[in-house]
Backbone as ProteinMPNN parsed JSONL, in Angstrom:
{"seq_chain_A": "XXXXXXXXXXXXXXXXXXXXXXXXXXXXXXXXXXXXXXXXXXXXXXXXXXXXXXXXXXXXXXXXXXXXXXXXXXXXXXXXXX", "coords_chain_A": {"N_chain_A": [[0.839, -1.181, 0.0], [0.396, 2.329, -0.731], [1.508, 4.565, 1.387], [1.919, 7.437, 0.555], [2.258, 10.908, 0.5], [1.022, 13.757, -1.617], [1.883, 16.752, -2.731], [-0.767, 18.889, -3.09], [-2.549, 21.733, -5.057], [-5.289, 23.719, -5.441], [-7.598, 25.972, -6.936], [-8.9, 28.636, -6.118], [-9.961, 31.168, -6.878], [-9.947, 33.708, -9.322], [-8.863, 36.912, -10.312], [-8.618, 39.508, -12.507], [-6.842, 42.557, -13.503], [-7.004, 45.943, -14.606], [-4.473, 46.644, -15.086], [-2.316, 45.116, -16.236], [-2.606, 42.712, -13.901], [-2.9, 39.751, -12.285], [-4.405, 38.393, -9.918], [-4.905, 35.635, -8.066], [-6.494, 33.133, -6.088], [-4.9, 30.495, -4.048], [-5.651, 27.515, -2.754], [-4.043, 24.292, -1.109], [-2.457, 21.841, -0.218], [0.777, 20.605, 1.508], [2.673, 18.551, 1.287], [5.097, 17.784, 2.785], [5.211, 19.215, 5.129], [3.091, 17.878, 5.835], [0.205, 19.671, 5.734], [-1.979, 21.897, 5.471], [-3.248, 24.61, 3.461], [-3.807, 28.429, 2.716], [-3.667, 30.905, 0.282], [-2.687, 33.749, -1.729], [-1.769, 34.57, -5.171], [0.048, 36.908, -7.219], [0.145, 37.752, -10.31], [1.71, 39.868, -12.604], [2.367, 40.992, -15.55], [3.906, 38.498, -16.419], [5.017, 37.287, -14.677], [5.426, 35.712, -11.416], [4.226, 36.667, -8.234], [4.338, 36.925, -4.267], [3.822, 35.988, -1.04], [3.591, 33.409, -0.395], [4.854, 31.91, -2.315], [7.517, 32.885, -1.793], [11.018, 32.642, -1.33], [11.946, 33.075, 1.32], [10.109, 34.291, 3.034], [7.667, 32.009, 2.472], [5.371, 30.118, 4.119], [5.466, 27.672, 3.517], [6.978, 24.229, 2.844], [9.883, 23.67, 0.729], [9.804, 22.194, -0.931], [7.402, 21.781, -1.707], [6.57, 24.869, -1.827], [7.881, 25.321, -4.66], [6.497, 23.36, -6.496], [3.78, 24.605, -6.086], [4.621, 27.502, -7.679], [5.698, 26.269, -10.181], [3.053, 24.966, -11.069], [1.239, 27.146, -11.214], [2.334, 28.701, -13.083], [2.975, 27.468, -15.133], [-0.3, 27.138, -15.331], [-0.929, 29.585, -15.652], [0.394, 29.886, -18.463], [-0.553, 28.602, -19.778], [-3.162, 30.409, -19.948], [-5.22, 30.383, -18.652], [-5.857, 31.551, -16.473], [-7.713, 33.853, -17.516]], "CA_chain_A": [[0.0, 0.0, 0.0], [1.413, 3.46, -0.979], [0.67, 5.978, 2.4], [3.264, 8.849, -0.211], [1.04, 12.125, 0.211], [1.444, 14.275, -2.503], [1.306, 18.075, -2.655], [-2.342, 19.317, -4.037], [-3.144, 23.008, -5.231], [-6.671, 23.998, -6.105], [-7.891, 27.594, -7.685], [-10.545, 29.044, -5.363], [-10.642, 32.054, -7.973], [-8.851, 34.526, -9.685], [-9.414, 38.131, -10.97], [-7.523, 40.256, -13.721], [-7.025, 43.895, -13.051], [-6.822, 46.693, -16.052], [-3.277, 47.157, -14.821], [-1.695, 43.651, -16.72], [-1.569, 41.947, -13.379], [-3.717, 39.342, -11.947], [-4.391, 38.02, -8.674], [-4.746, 34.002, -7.946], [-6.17, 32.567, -4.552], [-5.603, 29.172, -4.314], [-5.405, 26.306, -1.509], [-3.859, 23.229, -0.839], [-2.098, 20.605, 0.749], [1.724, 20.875, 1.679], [2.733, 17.247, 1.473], [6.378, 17.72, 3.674], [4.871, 19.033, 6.402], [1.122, 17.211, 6.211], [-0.679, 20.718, 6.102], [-3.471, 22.251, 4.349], [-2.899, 26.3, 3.22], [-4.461, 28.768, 1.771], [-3.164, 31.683, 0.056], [-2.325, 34.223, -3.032], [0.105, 35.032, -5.828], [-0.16, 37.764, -8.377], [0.877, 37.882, -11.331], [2.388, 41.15, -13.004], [2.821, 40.639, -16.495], [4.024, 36.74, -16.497], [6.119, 36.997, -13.051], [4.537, 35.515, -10.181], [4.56, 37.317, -6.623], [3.518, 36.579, -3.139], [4.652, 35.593, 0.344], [3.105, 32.245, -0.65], [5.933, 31.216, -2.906], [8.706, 33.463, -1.75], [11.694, 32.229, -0.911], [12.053, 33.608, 2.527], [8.335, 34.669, 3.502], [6.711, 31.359, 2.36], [4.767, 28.547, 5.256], [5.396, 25.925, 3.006], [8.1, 23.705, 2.735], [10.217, 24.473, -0.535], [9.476, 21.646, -2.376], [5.49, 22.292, -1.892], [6.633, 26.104, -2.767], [8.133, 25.029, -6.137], [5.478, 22.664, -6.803], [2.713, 25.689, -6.392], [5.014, 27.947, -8.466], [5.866, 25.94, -11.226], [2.063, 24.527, -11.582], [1.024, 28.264, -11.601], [3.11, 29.493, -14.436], [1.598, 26.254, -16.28], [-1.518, 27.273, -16.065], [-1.137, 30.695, -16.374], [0.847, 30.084, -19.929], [-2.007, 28.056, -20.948], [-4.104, 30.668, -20.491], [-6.712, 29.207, -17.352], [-6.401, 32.952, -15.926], [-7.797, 35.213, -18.953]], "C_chain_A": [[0.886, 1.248, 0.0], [0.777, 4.673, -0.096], [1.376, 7.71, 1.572], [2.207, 9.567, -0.021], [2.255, 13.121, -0.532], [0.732, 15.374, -2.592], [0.378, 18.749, -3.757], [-2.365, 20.838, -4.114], [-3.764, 22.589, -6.038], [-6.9, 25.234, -6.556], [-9.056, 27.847, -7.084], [-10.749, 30.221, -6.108], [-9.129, 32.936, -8.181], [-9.399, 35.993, -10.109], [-8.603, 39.412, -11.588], [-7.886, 41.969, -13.141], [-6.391, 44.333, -14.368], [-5.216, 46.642, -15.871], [-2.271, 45.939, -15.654], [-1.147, 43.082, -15.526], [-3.057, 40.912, -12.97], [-3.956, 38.213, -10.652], [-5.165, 36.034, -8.549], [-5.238, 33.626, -6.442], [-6.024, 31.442, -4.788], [-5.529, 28.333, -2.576], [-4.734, 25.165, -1.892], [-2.831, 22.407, 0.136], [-0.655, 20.28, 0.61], [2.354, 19.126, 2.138], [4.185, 16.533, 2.337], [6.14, 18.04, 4.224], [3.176, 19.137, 6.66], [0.64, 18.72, 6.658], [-1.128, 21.585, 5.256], [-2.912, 23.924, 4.506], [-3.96, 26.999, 2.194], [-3.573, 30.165, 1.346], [-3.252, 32.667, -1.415], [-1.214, 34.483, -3.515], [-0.516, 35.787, -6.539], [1.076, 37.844, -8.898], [0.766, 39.28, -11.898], [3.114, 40.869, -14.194], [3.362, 38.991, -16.588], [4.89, 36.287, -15.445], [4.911, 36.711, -11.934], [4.803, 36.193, -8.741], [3.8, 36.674, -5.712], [4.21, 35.733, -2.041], [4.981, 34.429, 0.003], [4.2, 31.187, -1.311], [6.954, 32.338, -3.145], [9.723, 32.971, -0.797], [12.216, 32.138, 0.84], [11.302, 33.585, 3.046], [7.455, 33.49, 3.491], [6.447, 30.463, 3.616], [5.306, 27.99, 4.7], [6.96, 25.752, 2.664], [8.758, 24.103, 0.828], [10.105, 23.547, -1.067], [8.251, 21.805, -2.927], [5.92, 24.093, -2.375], [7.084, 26.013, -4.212], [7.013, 24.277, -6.742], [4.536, 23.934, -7.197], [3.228, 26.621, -7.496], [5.197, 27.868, -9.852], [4.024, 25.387, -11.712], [1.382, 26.209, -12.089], [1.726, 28.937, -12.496], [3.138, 28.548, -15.536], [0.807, 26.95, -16.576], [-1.822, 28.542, -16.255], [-0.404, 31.076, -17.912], [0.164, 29.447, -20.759], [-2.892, 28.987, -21.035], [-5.689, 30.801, -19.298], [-6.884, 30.795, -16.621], [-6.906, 34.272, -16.85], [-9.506, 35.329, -18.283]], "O_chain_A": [[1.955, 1.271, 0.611], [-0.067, 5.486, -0.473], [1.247, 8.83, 2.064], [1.122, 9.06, -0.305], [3.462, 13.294, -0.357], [-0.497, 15.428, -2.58], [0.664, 19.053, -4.915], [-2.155, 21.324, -3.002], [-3.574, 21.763, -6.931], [-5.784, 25.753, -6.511], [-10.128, 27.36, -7.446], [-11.946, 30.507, -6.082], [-8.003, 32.94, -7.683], [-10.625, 36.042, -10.21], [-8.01, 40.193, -10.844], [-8.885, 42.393, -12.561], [-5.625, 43.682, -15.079], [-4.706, 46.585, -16.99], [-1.101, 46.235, -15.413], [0.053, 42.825, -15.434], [-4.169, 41.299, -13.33], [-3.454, 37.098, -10.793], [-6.04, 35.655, -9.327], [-4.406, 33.803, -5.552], [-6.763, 30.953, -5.642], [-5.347, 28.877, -1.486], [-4.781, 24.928, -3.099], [-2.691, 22.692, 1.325], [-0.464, 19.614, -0.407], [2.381, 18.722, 3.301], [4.399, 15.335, 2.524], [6.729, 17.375, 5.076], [2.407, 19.896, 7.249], [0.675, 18.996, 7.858], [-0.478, 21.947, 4.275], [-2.293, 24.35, 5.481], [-4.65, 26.513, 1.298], [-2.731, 30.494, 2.182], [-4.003, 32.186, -2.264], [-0.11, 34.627, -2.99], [-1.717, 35.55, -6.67], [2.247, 37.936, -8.529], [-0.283, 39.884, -11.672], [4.298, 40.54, -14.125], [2.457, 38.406, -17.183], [5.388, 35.167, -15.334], [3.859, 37.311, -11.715], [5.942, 36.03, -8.303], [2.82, 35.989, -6.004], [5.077, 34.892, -2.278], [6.155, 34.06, -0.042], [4.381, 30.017, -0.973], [7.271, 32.737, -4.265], [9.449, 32.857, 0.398], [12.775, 31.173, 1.361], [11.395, 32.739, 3.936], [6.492, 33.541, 4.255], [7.472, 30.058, 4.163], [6.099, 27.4, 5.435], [7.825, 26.575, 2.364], [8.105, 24.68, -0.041], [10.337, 23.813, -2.246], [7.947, 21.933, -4.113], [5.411, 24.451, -3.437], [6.509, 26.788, -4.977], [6.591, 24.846, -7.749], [4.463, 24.309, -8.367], [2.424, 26.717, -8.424], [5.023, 28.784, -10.655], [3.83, 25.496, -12.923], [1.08, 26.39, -13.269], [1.451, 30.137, -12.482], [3.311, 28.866, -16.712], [0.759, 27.504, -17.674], [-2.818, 28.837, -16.914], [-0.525, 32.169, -18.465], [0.118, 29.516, -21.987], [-3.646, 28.871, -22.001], [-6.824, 31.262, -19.413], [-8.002, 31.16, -16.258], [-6.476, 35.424, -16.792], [-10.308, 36.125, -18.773]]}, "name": "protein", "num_of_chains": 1, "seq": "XXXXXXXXXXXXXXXXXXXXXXXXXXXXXXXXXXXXXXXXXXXXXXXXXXXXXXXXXXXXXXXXXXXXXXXXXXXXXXXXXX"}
């Protein structure tokens, strides 16, 4: 049986501002230290910001911060925030 927990982000919403930047909440589940989060990032032209996944500032462990980072600059180059 495989107990591996594996780090989840969800998109509880998003919302574009005239300015080219756009704000992201999402949630999920920090799978190095077993714990649920919630938080935002904005984006500013195709750079991501936010405590959430900053190197220094973030809760989450840094592999769950890369994880959230890199899935968010996925799906914002697909497009999923327009």
């Amino acid at each position: 049986m495989n107990d591996r927990l594996e780090h989840e982000l969800t998109i509880i919403d998003f919302m574009t501002t005239g300015h080219n930047s756009c704000f992201v909440k999402v949630s999920g589940f920090d799978a190095e230290f077993e714990k649920e989060f919630i938080g935002e990032v904005k984006f500013v032209g195709k750079a991501p910001f936010g405590d959430l996944i900053h190197p220094q500032r973030s809760p989450l462990s840094s592999t769950c911060r890369e994880f959230v980072r890199e899935d968010l600059l996925c799906r914002y180059g697909k497009g999923q925030f327009d």
